[in-house]
Coordinates of C-alpha atoms in Angstrom, one line a residue:
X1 CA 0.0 0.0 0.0
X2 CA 1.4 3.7 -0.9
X3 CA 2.4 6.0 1.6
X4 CA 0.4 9.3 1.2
X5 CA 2.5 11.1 4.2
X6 CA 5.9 10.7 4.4
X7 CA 8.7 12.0 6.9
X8 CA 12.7 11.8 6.2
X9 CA 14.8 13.5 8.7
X10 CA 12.0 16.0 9.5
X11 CA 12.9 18.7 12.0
X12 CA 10.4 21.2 12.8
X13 CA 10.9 24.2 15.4
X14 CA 9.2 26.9 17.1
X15 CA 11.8 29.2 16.9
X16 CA 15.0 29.4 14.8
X17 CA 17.1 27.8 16.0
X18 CA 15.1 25.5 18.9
X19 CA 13.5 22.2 17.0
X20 CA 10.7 20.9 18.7
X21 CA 10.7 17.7 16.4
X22 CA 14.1 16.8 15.4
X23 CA 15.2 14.1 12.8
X24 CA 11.7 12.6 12.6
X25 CA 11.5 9.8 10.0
X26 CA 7.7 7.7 10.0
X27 CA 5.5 7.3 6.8
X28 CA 1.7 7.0 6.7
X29 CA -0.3 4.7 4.5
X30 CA -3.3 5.3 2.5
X31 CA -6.3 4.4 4.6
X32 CA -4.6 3.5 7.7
X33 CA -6.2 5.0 11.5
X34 CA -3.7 6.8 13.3
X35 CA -3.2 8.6 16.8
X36 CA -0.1 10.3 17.6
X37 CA 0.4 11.1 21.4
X38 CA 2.8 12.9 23.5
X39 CA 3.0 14.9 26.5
X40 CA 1.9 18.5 26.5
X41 CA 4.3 20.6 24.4
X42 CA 5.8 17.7 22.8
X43 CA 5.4 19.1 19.4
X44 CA 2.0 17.1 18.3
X45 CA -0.2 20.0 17.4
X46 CA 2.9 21.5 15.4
X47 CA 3.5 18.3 13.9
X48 CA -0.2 18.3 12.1
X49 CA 0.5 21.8 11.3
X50 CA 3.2 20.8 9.3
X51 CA 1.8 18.3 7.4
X52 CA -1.0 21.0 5.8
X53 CA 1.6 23.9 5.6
X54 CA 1.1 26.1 8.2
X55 CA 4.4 25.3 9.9
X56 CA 7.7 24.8 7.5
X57 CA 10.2 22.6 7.7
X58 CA 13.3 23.5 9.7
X59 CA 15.2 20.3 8.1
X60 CA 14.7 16.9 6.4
X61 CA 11.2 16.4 3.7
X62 CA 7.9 15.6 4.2
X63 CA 5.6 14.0 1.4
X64 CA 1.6 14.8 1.4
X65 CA -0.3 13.0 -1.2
X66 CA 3.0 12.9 -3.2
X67 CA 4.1 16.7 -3.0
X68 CA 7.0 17.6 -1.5
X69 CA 6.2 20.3 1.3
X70 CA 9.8 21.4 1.3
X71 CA 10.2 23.1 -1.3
X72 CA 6.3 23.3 -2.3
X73 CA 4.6 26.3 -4.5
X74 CA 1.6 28.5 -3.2
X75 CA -0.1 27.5 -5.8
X76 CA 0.5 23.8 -5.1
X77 CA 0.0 24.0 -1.3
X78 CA -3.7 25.5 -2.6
X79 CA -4.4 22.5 -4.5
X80 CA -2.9 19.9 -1.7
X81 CA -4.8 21.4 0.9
X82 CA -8.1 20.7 -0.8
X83 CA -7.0 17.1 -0.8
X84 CA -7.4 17.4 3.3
X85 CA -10.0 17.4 5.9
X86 CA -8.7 19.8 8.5
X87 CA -10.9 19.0 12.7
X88 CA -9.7 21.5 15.3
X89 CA -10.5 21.2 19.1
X90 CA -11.9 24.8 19.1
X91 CA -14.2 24.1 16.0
X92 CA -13.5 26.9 13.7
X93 CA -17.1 27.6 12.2
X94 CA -17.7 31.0 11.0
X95 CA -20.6 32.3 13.9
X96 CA -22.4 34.7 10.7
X97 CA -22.8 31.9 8.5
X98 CA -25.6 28.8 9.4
X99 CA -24.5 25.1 9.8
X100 CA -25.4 24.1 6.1
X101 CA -23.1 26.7 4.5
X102 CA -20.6 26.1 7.0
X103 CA -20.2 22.8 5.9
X104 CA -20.9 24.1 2.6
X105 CA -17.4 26.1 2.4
X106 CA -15.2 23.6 1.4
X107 CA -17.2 22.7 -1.8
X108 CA -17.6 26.5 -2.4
X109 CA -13.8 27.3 -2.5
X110 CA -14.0 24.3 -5.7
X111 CA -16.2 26.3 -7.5
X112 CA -19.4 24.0 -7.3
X113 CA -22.7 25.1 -7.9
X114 CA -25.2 25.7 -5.2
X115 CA -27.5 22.3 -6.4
X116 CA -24.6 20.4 -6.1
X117 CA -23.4 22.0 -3.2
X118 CA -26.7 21.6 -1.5
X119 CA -27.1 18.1 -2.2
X120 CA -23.6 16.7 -0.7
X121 CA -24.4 19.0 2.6
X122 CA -27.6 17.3 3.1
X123 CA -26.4 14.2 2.8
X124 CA -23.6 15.2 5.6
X125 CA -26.2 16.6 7.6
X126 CA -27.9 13.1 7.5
X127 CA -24.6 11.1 8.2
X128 CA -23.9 13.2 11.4
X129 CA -27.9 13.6 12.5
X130 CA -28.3 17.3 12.0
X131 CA -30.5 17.6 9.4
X132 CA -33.2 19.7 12.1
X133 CA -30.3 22.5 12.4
X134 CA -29.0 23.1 9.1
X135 CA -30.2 26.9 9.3
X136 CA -29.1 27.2 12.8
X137 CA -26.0 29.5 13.7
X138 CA -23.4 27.6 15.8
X139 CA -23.7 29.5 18.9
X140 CA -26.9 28.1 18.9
X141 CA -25.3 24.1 19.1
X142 CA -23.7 22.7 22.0
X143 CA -20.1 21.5 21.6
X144 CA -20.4 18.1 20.5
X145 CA -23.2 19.7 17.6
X146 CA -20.8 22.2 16.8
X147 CA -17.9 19.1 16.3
X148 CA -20.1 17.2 14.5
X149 CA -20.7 20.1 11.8
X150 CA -16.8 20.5 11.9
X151 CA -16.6 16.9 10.9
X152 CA -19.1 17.2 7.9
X153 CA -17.1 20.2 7.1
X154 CA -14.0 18.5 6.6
X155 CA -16.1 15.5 4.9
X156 CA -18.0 17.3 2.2
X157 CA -15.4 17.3 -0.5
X158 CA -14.2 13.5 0.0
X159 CA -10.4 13.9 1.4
X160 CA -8.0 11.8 1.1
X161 CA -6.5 12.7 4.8
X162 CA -8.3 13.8 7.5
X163 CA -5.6 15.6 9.9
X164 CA -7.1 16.3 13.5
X165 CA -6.1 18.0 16.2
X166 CA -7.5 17.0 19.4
X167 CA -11.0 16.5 18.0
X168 CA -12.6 15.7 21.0
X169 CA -10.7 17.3 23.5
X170 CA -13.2 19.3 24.6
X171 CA -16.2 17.4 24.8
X172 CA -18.3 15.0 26.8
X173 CA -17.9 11.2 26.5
X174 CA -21.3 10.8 24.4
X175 CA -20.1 13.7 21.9
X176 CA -16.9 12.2 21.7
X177 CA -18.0 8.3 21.1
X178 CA -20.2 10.7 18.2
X179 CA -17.1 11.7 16.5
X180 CA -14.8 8.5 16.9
X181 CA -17.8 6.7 14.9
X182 CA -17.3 9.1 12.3
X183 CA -13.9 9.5 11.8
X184 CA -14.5 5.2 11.7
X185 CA -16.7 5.8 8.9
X186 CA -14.6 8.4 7.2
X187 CA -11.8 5.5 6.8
X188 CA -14.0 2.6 6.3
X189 CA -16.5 4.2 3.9
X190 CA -14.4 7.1 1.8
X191 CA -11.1 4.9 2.0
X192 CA -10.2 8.4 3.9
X193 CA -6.5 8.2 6.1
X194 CA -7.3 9.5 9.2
X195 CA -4.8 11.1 11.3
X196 CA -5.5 11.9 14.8
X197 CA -3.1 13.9 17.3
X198 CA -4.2 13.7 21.1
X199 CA -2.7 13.2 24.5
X200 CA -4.9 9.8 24.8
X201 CA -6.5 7.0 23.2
X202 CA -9.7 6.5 23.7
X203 CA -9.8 3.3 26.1
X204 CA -13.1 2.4 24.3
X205 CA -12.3 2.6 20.4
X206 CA -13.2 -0.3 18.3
X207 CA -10.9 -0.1 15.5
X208 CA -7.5 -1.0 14.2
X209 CA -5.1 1.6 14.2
X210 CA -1.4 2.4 14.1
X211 CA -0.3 4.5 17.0
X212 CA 3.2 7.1 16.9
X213 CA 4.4 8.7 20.1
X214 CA 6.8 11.8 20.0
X215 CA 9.7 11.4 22.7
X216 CA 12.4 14.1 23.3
X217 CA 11.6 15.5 19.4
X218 CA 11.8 11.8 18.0
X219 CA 8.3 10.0 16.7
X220 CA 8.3 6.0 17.0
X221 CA 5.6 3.4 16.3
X222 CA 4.6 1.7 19.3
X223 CA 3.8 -2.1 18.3

């Protein structure tokens, strides 16, 4: 099976100078589960950041989908990025817009049209059981319902990574069994990799899945 993310003597750093992930080699596979832990300030949320472009490389290459973020275009990082699901802890909606064209945006910023943009956003709606709120604001949702938007947001134009950053961190255990069963269904259904950075597993998931823990700026697999 291919890799779709790929890490050769990676070092990334918060400041010049200071790496925070140093000489990090691990590679990814299409449709594979994964979780990487570590302890607070280890470098995990950075990490993920790197692999959609936010963060740069302070050494080494990293491979998404095939492109080489080191020495990547703008106009390439564009096109990789809508190749990716991006979940935050915080959400990220936009308050002024409603639930369905929240979920709505990633399919706008490809240039469908509204029919067709409609049609995939009511399916998502369906798949995460919202299909009551789709004109509701998300101040008007509770945390888990404003997750579970995030997650249809990140669906709606079929990814071929999800990348996650804490996705349940904040939420209760009901809204977080919620979002582990779609992020199940993401990888089992769409064939979507599905990368997942927290300080925990879940004692409760059902699923196979690698698992990377970053040490002291190193990543390894644990078996």
């Amino acid at each position: 099976m291919q890799n779709i993310i790929e890490a050769k003597n990676v070092s990334i750093c918060y400041e010049k100078g200071l790496n925070i992930i140093n000489n990090a080699n691990f590679a990814i596979k299409n449709k594979d589960f994964v979780f990487i832990t570590g302890k607070s300030g280890s470098g995990k949320s950075t990490l993920i950041k790197s692999m959609y472009g936010a963060i740069g490389l302070n050494g080494g290459e990293m491979k998404v989908c095939m492109n080489n973020l080191s020495n990547i275009s703008r106009s390439k990082l564009t096109a990789l990025r809508q190749k990716l699901g991006l979940i935050f802890q915080d959400f990220r909606l936009i308050n002024e817009w409603s639930v369905e064209r929240n979920i709505m945006l990633p399919l706008l910023i490809k240039g469908y049209n509204i029919s067709v943009c409609q049609k995939q956003v009511s399916k998502l709606l369906k798949h995460v059981n919202l299909l009551h709120k789709s004109d509701k604001f998300p101040l008007e949702l509770s945390g888990g319902e404003q997750q579970r938007v995030a997650v249809a947001r990140a669906l709606a134009h079929n990814p071929q990574i999800l990348l996650c950053d804490e996705p349940t961190g904040s939420l209760d255990e009901y809204s977080s069994d919620i979002i582990w069963s779609l992020l199940r269904s993401a990888r089992d259904g769409l064939g979507t990799c599905v990368v997942v950075v927290t300080h925990k597993i879940p004692s409760g998931i059902r699923l196979p899945y690698r698992h990377f823990e970053i040490v002291n700026g190193g990543i390894h697999e644990i078996p």
